[in-house]
Amino acid sequence: QLQLVESGGGLVQPGGSLRLSCAASGFSLRYYVIGWFRQAPGKEREGVSCISSIGGRTTYADSVKGRFTISRDNAKNTVYLQMNSLKPEDTAVYYCAVYQEYGWGCVLSAEYDYWGQGTQVTVSS
């Protein structure tokens, strides 16, 4: 059974950091593009970042550039999202998702095939 499980969310003060993890089971992430998305209450889902299957090329939304870093560990079948300098507007449920493509690019607007259940990130003092 293909499954993605996010973890690492929580409550953090503005300016703080969190590292989200997305662990895959039932398939190998090696051949997939992985993306992180978020959805705040009352807002549409937003693409945050993605990473290619070859070369680890990354894409970031303008709102998180310079603050968030996506990385992948194929040996652990896990993807990470390091979030620094967090702001209250980063508060959302964060989801990881994948689509199968063995290549050098990634696209946040692509159709992602599998999604995790999400992890809540709350940035508040």
Short mmCIF file of C-alpha atoms in Angstrom, two decimals:
data_model
loop_
_atom_site.label_atom_id
_atom_site.label_comp_id
_atom_site.label_asym_id
_atom_site.label_seq_id
_atom_site.Cartn_x
_atom_site.Cartn_y
_atom_site.Cartn_z
CA GLN A 1 0.00 0.00 0.00
CA LEU A 2 1.46 3.34 -1.07
CA GLN A 3 1.56 5.78 1.79
CA LEU A 4 3.04 9.17 2.65
CA VAL A 5 3.19 10.24 6.29
CA GLU A 6 4.13 13.75 7.37
CA SER A 7 5.51 14.61 10.79
CA GLY A 8 7.29 17.43 12.56
CA GLY A 9 4.58 20.02 12.72
CA GLY A 10 3.71 21.94 15.85
CA LEU A 11 3.49 25.32 17.51
CA VAL A 12 6.44 27.67 17.13
CA GLN A 13 7.02 31.35 17.84
CA PRO A 14 7.62 33.82 15.02
CA GLY A 15 11.23 33.65 13.91
CA GLY A 16 11.52 30.02 14.97
CA SER A 17 12.23 26.89 12.97
CA LEU A 18 10.66 23.52 12.28
CA ARG A 19 11.69 20.57 10.15
CA LEU A 20 8.93 18.58 8.51
CA SER A 21 9.46 15.03 7.36
CA CYS A 22 7.57 13.00 4.78
CA ALA A 23 8.18 9.27 4.94
CA ALA A 24 7.10 7.05 2.09
CA SER A 25 6.16 3.40 2.35
CA GLY A 26 5.07 0.88 -0.23
CA PHE A 27 7.12 2.46 -3.00
CA SER A 28 10.49 4.07 -3.63
CA LEU A 29 10.69 7.85 -3.73
CA ARG A 30 13.73 7.56 -5.99
CA TYR A 31 11.65 7.80 -9.14
CA TYR A 32 9.27 10.49 -7.98
CA VAL A 33 9.12 14.24 -7.85
CA ILE A 34 8.15 15.32 -4.34
CA GLY A 35 6.33 18.49 -3.44
CA TRP A 36 5.29 20.27 -0.26
CA PHE A 37 2.01 22.13 -0.20
CA ARG A 38 0.09 24.02 2.46
CA GLN A 39 -3.43 25.14 3.10
CA ALA A 40 -4.45 27.77 5.59
CA PRO A 41 -8.04 28.08 6.87
CA GLY A 42 -10.22 29.76 4.29
CA LYS A 43 -7.48 29.81 1.67
CA GLU A 44 -6.67 27.73 -1.38
CA ARG A 45 -3.92 25.16 -1.28
CA GLU A 46 -0.54 26.64 -2.14
CA GLY A 47 2.52 24.96 -3.58
CA VAL A 48 5.50 25.59 -1.33
CA SER A 49 8.42 23.67 -2.81
CA CYS A 50 9.32 20.65 -4.92
CA ILE A 51 12.43 18.61 -5.66
CA SER A 52 13.34 16.62 -8.74
CA SER A 53 14.14 12.91 -8.73
CA ILE A 54 17.52 13.39 -10.44
CA GLY A 55 19.98 15.98 -9.26
CA GLY A 56 17.84 17.31 -6.46
CA ARG A 57 16.82 20.43 -8.34
CA THR A 58 14.42 22.54 -6.33
CA THR A 59 11.64 25.06 -6.83
CA TYR A 60 10.24 27.39 -4.19
CA ALA A 61 7.26 29.66 -3.92
CA ASP A 62 8.28 33.31 -3.67
CA SER A 63 6.72 33.49 -0.21
CA VAL A 64 9.23 31.00 1.23
CA LYS A 65 12.38 31.59 -0.83
CA GLY A 66 15.41 32.04 1.37
CA ARG A 67 13.61 30.67 4.42
CA PHE A 68 12.59 27.10 3.50
CA THR A 69 14.81 24.29 2.20
CA ILE A 70 13.58 21.03 0.71
CA SER A 71 15.80 17.97 0.65
CA ARG A 72 15.47 14.25 0.03
CA ASP A 73 17.15 11.14 1.41
CA ASN A 74 16.41 8.32 -0.97
CA ALA A 75 18.13 5.80 1.31
CA LYS A 76 15.63 6.65 4.05
CA ASN A 77 12.79 7.09 1.56
CA THR A 78 12.09 10.44 3.20
CA VAL A 79 11.81 14.08 2.20
CA TYR A 80 12.32 17.03 4.48
CA LEU A 81 11.24 20.64 4.59
CA GLN A 82 13.43 22.80 6.80
CA MET A 83 11.51 25.96 7.70
CA ASN A 84 13.40 28.88 9.23
CA SER A 85 12.40 32.43 10.12
CA LEU A 86 8.80 31.33 10.39
CA LYS A 87 6.05 33.93 10.18
CA PRO A 88 2.43 33.85 11.35
CA GLU A 89 1.37 33.69 7.70
CA ASP A 90 3.14 30.33 7.41
CA THR A 91 0.45 28.84 9.64
CA ALA A 92 -1.26 26.06 7.70
CA VAL A 93 -1.63 22.34 7.29
CA TYR A 94 1.38 21.12 5.33
CA TYR A 95 1.12 18.19 2.93
CA CYS A 96 3.67 16.25 0.94
CA ALA A 97 2.76 14.77 -2.41
CA VAL A 98 4.45 12.95 -5.28
CA TYR A 99 4.21 12.32 -8.99
CA GLN A 100 6.21 9.81 -10.91
CA GLU A 101 8.89 11.32 -13.10
CA TYR A 102 12.54 10.28 -13.31
CA GLY A 103 14.09 13.49 -14.49
CA TRP A 104 15.80 16.79 -13.71
CA GLY A 105 12.87 19.05 -13.07
CA CYS A 106 9.88 19.53 -10.83
CA VAL A 107 6.70 21.50 -11.22
CA LEU A 108 4.48 22.67 -8.39
CA SER A 109 1.48 22.97 -10.69
CA ALA A 110 1.70 19.38 -11.94
CA GLU A 111 -0.90 16.78 -11.06
CA TYR A 112 0.40 14.99 -8.00
CA ASP A 113 -0.65 11.36 -7.68
CA TYR A 114 -0.34 10.58 -3.98
CA TRP A 115 -0.81 12.79 -0.95
CA GLY A 116 -0.13 12.54 2.75
CA GLN A 117 -2.64 13.37 5.46
CA GLY A 118 -0.93 16.59 6.48
CA THR A 119 0.69 18.06 9.57
CA GLN A 120 -0.34 21.27 11.30
CA VAL A 121 2.13 24.12 11.59
CA THR A 122 1.13 27.04 13.79
CA VAL A 123 3.30 30.13 14.10
CA SER A 124 2.16 32.29 16.97
CA SER A 125 3.48 34.12 19.98
#
